[in-house]
N, CA, C and O atoms as a DFTB+ gen file, in Angstrom:
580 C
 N C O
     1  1     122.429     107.324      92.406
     2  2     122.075     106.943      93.751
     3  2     123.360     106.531      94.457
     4  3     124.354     106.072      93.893
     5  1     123.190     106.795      96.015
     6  2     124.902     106.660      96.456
     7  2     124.413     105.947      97.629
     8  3     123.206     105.859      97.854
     9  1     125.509     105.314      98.562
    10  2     125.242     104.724      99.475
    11  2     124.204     106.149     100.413
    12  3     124.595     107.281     100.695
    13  1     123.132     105.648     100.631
    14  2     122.266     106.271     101.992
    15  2     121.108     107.521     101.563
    16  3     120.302     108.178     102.222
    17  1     121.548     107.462      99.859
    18  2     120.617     108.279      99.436
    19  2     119.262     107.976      99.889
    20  3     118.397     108.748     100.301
    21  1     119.228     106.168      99.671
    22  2     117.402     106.287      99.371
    23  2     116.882     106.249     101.010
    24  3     115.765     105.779     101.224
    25  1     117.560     106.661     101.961
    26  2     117.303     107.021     103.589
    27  2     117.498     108.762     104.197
    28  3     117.429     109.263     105.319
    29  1     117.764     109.307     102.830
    30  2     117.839     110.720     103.426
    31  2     118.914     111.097     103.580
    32  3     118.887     112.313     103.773
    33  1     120.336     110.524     103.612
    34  2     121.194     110.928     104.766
    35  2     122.037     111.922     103.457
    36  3     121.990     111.726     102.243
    37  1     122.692     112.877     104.116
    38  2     123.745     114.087     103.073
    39  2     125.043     113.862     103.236
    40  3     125.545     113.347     104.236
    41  1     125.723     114.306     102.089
    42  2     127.053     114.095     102.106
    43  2     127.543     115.244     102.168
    44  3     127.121     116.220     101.548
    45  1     128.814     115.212     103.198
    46  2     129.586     116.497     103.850
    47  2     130.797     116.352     102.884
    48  3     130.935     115.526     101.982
    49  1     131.666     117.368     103.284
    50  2     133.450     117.299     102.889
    51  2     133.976     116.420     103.453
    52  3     133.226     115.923     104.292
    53  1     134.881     115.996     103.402
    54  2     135.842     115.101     103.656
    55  2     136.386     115.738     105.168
    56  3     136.674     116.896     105.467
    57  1     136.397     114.555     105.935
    58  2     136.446     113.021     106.043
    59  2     135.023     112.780     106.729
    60  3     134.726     111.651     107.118
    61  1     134.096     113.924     106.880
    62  2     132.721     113.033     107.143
    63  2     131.621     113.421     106.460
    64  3     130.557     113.961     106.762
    65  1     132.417     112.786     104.889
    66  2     131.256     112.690     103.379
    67  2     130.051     112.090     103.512
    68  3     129.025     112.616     103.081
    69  1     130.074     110.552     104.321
    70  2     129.064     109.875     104.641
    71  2     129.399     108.825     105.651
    72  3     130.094     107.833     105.430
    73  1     128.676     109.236     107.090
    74  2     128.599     108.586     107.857
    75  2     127.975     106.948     107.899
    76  3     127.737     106.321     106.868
    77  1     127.782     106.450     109.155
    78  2     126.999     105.108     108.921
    79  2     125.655     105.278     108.337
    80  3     125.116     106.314     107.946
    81  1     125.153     103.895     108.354
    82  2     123.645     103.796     107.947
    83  2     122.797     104.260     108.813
    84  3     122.859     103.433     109.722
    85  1     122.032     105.066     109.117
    86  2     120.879     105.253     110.249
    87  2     119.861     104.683     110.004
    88  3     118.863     105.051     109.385
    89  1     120.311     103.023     110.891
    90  2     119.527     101.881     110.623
    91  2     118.213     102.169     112.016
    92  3     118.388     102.441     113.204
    93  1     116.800     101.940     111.136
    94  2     115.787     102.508     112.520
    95  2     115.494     104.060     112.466
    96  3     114.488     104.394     113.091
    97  1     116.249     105.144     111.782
    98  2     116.299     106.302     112.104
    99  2     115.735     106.693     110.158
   100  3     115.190     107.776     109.944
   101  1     115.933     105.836     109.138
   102  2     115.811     106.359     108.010
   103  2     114.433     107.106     107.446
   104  3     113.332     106.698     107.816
   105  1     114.542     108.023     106.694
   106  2     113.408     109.161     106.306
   107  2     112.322     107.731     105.347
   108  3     112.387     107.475     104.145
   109  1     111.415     107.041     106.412
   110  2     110.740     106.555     105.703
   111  2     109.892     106.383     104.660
   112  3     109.532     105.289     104.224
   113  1     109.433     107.886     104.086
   114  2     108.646     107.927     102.923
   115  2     109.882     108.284     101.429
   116  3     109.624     108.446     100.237
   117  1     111.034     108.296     102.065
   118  2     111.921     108.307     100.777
   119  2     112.514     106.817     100.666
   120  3     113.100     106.394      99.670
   121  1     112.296     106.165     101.718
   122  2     113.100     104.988     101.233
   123  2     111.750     104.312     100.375
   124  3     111.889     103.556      99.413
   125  1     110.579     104.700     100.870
   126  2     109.322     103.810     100.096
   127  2     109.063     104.746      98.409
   128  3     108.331     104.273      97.539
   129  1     109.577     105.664      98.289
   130  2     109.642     106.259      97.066
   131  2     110.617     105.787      96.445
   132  3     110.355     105.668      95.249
   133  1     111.966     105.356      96.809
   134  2     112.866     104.471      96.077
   135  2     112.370     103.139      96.124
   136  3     112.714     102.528      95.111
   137  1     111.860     102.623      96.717
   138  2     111.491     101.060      96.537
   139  2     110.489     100.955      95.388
   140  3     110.453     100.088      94.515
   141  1     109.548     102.177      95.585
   142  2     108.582     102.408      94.554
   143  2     109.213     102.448      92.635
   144  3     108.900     101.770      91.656
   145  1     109.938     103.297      92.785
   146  2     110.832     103.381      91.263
   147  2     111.701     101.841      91.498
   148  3     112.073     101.432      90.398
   149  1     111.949     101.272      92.190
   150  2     112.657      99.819      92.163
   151  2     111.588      98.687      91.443
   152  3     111.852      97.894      90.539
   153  1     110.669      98.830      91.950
   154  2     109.044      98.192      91.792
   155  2     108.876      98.449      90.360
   156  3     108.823      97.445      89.649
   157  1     108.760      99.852      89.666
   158  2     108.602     100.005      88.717
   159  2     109.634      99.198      87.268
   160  3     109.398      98.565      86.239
   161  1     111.186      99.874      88.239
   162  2     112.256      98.797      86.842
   163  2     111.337      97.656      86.459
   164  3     110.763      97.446      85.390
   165  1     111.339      96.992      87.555
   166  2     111.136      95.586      87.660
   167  2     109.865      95.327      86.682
   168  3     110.271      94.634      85.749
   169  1     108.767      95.558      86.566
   170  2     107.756      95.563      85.575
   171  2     107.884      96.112      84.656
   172  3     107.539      95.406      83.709
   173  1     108.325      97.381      84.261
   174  2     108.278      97.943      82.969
   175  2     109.886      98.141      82.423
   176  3     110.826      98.888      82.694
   177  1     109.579      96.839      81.346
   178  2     110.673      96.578      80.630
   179  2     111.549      97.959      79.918
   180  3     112.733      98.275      79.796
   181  1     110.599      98.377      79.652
   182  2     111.416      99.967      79.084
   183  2     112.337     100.903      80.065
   184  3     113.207     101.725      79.777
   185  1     111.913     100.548      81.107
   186  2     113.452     100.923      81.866
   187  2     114.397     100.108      81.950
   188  3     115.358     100.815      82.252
   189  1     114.740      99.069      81.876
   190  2     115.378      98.432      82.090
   191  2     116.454      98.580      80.489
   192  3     117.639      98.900      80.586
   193  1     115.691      98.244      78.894
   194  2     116.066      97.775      78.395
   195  2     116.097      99.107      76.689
   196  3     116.671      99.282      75.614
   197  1     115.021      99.678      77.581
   198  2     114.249     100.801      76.536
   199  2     115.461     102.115      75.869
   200  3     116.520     102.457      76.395
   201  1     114.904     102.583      74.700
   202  2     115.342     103.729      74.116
   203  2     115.125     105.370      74.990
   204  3     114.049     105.661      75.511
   205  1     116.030     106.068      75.010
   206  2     115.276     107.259      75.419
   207  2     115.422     108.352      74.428
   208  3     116.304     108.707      73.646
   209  1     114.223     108.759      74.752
   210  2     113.831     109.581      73.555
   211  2     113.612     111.063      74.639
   212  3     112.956     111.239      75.665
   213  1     114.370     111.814      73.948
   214  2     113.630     113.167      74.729
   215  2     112.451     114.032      74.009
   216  3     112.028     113.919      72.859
   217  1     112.125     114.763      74.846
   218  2     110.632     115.444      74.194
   219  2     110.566     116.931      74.046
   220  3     109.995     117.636      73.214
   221  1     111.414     117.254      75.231
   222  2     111.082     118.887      75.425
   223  2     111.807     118.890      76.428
   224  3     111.860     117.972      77.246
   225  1     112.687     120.331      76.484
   226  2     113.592     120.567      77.630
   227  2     114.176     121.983      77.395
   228  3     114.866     122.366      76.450
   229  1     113.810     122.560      78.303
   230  2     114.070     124.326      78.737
   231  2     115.097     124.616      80.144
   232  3     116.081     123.958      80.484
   233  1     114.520     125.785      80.791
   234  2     114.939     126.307      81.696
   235  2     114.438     124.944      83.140
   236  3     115.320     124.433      83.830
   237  1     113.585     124.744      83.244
   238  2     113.011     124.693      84.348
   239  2     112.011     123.381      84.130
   240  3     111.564     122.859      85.151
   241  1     111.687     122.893      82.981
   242  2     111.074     121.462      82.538
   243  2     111.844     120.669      81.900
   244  3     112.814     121.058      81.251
   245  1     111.485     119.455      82.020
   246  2     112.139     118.422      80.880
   247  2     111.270     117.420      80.771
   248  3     110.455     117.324      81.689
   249  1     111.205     116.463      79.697
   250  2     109.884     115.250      79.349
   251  2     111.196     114.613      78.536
   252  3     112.039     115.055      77.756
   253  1     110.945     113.538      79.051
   254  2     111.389     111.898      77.884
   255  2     110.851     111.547      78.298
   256  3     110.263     111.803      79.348
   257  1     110.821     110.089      76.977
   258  2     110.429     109.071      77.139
   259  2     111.087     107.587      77.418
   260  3     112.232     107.237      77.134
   261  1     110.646     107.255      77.689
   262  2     111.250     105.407      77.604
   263  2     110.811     104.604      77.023
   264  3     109.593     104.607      77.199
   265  1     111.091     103.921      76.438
   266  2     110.240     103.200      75.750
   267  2     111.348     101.698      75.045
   268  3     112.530     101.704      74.699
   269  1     110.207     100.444      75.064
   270  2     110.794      99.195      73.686
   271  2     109.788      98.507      73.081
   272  3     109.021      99.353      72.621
   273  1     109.423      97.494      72.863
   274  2     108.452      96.994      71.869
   275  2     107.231      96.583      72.770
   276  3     106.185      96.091      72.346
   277  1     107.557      96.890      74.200
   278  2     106.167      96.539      75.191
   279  2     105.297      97.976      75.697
   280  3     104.105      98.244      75.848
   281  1     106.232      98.517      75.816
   282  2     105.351      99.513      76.916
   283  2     106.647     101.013      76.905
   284  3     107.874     100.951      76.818
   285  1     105.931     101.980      77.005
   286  2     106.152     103.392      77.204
   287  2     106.451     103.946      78.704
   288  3     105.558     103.440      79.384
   289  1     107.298     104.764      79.576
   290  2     106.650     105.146      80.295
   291  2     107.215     107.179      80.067
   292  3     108.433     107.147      79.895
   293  1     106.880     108.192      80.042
   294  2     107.012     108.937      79.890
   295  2     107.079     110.059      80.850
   296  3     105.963     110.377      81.262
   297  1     108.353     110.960      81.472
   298  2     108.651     111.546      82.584
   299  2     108.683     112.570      82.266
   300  3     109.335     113.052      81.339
   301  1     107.834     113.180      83.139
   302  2     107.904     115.286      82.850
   303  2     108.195     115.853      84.387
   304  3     107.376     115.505      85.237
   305  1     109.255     116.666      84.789
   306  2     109.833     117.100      85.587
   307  2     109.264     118.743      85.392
   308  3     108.965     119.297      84.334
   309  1     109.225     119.335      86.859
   310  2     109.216     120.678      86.753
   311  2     109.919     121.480      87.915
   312  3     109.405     121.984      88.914
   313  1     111.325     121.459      87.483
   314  2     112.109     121.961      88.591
   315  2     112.165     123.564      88.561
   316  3     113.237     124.157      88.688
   317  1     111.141     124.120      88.413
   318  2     110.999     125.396      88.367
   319  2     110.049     125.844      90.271
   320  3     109.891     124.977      91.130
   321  1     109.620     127.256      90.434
   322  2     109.092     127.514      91.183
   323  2     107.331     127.725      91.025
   324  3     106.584     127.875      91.991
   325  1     106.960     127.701      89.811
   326  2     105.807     128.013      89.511
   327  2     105.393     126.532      88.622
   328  3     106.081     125.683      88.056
   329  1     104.086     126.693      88.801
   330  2     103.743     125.420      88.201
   331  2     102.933     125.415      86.524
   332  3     101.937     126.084      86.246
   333  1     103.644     124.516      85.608
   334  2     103.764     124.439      84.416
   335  2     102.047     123.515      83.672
   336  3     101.232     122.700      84.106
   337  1     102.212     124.108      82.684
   338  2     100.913     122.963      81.593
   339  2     101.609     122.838      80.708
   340  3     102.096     123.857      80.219
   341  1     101.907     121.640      80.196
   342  2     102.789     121.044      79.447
   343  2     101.915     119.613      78.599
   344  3     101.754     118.456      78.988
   345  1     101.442     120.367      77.207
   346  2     100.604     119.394      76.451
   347  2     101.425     118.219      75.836
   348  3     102.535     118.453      75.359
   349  1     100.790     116.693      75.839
   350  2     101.372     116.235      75.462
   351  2     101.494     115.121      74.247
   352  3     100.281     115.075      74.041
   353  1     101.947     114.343      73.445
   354  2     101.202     114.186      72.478
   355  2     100.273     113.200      72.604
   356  3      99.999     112.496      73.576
   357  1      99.705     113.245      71.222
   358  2      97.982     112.475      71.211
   359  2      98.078     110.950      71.873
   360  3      97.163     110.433      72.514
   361  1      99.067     110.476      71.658
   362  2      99.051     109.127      71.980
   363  2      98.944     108.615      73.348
   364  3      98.404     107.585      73.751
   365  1      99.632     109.640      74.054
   366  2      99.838     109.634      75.961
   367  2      98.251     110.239      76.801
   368  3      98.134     110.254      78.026
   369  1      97.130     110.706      75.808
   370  2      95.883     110.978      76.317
   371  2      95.648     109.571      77.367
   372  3      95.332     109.733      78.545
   373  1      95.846     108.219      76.776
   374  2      95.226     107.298      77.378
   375  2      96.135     106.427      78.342
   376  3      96.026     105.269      78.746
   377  1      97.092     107.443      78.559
   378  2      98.108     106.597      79.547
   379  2      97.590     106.554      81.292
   380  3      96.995     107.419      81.934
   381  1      98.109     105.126      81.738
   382  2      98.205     105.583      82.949
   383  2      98.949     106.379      83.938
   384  3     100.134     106.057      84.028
   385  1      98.574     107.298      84.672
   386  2      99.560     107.814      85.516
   387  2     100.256     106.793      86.468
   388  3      99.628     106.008      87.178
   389  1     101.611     106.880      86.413
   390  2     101.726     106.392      87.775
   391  2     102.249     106.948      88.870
   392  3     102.571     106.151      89.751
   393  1     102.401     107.906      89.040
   394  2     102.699     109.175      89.906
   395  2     102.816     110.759      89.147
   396  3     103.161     111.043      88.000
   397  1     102.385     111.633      90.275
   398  2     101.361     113.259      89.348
   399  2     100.268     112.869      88.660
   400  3      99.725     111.765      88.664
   401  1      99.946     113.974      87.993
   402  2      98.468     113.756      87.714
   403  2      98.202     113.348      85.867
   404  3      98.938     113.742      84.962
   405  1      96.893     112.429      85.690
   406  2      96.602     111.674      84.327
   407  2      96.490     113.105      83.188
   408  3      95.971     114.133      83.625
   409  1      96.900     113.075      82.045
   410  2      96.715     114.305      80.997
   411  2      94.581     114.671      81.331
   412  3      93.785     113.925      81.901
   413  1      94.403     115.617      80.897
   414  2      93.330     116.061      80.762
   415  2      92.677     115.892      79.231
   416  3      93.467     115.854      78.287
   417  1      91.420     115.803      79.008
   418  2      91.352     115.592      77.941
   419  2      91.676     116.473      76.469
   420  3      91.189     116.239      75.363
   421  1      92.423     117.297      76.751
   422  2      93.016     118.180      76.143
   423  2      94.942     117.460      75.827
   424  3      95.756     117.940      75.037
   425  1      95.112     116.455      76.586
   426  2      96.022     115.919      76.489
   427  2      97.243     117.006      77.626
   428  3      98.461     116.829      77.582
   429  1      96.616     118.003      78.495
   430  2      97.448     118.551      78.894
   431  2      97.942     117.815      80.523
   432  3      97.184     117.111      81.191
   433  1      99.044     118.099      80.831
   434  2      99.181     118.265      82.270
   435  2      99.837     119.016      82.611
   436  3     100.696     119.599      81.949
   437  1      99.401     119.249      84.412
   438  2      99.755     119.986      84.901
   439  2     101.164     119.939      86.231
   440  3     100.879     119.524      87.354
   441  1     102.193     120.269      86.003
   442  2     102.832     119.853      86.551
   443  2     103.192     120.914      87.955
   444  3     103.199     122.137      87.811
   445  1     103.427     120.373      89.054
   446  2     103.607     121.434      90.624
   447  2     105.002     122.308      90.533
   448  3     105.575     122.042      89.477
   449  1     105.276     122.679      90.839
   450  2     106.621     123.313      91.259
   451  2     107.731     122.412      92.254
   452  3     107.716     122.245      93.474
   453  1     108.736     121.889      91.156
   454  2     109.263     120.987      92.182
   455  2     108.463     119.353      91.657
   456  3     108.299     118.339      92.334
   457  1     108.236     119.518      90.784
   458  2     107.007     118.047      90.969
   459  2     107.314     116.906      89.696
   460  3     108.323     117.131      89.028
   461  1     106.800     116.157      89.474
   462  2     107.236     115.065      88.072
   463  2     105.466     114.475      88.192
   464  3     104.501     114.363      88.949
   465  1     105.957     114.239      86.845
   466  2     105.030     113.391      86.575
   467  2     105.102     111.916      85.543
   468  3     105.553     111.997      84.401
   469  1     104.653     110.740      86.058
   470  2     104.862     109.587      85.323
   471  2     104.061     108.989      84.666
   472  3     103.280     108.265      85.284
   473  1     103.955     109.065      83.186
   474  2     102.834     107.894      82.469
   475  2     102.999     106.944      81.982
   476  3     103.729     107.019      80.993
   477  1     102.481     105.592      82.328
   478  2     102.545     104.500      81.410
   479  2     101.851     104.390      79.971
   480  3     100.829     104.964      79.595
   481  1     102.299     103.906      79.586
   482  2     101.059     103.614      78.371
   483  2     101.812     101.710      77.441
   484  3     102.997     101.473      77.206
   485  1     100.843     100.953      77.209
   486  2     101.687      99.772      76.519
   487  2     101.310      99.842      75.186
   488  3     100.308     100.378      74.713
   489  1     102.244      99.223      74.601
   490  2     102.420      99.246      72.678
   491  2     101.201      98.236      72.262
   492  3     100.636      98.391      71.179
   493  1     100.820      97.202      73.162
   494  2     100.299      96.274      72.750
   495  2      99.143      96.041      74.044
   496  3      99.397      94.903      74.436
   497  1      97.982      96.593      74.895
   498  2      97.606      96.446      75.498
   499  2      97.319      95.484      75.738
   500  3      97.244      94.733      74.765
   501  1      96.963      94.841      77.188
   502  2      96.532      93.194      77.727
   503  2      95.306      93.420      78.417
   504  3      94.802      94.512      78.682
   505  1      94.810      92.110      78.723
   506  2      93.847      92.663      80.102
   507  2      94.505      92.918      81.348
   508  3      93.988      93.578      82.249
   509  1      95.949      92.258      81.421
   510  2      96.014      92.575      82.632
   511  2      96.804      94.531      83.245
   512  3      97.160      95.066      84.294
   513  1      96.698      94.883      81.792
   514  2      97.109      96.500      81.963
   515  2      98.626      96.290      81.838
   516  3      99.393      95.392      81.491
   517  1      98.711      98.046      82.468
   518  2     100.415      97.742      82.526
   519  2     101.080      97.508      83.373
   520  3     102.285      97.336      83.184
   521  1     100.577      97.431      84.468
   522  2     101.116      96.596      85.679
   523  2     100.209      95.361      86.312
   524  3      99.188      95.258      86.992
   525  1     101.438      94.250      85.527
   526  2     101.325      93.105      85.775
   527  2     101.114      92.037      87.085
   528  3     100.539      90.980      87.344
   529  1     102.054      93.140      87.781
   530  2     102.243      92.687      89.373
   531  2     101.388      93.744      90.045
   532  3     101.578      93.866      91.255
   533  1     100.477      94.536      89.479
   534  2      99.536      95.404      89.911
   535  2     100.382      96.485      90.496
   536  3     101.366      96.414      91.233
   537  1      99.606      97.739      89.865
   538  2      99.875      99.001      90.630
   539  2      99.865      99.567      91.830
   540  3      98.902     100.155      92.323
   541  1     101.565      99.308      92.619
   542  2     100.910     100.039      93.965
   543  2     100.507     101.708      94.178
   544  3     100.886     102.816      93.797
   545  1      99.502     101.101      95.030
   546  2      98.728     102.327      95.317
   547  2      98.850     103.464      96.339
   548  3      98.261     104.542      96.414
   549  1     100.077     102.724      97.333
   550  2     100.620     103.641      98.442
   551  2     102.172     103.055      98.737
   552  3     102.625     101.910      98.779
   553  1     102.646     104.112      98.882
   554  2     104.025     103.566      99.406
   555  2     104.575     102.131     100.011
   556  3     105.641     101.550      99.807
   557  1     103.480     101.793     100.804
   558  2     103.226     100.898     101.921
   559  2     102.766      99.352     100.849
   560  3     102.907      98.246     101.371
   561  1     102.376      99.428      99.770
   562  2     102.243      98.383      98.560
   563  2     103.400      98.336      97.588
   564  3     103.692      97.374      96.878
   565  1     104.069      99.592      97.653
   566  2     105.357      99.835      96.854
   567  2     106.107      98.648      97.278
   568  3     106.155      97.708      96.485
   569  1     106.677      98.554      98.370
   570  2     107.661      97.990      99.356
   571  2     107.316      96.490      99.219
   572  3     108.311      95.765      99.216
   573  1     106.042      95.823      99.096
   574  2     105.368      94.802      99.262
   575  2     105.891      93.817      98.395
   576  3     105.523      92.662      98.609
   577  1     107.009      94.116      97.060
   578  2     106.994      93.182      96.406
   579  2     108.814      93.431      96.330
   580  3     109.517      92.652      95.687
């Protein structure tokens, strides 16, 4: 991440690599998609502190995991043009999504073209789930904390 990424803005050649901030003017649903993965560090210790484990990785997909002695969260990318089913193992059936779509009961998902997908799952379940500070549910709850 670089100065002005999480607002949209591009970097040119030299000498106008990156202009000012376009404070008021920034691509608002990307800055609430970075606040959103900010939101996430912050609760799930496995980014912060976790192992990564990779899973599978080709042309055009890739899956790791994250993970430490609390909680999992597991990332499948599909930077291809066509959209992928990518099964996954038995244990991630009961994860939560937290962005793209939950495995099917086949354990598969389906990933878009261009698209990711995020699952939680915890080592040690609670009542209060895996988000502690509760799951936001729209961009606009992302930002909230």
């Amino acid at each position: 991440l670089y100065y002005g990424d999480e607002a949209g803005m591009e970097g040119y050649k030299d000498p106008f690599n990156r202009g000012t901030y376009p404070w008021g003017t920034e691509n608002k649903d990307l800055l609430a998609w970075y606040r959103k993965l900010g939101k996430l560090r912050r609760i799930l210790s496995c980014l912060r502190e976790g192992s990564f484990v990779p899973l599978n990785a080709d042309d055009h997909t890739m899956v790791y995991v994250r993970e430490d002695s609390v909680d999992a969260i597991l990332i499948a990318l599909n930077a291809g043009e066509n959209p992928r089913t990518l099964y996954l193992p038995d244990e991630w059936r009961t994860a939560e999504p937290v962005f793209g779509e939950a495995p099917d009961r086949n354990c598969g998902v389906i990933l878009q073209p261009c698209g990711a997908t995020a699952l939680v799952r915890q080592k040690h379940p609670s009542v209060s789930g895996p988000f502690p500070l509760g799951k936001p549910e729209t961009p606009e709850e992302a930002v909230e904390s």
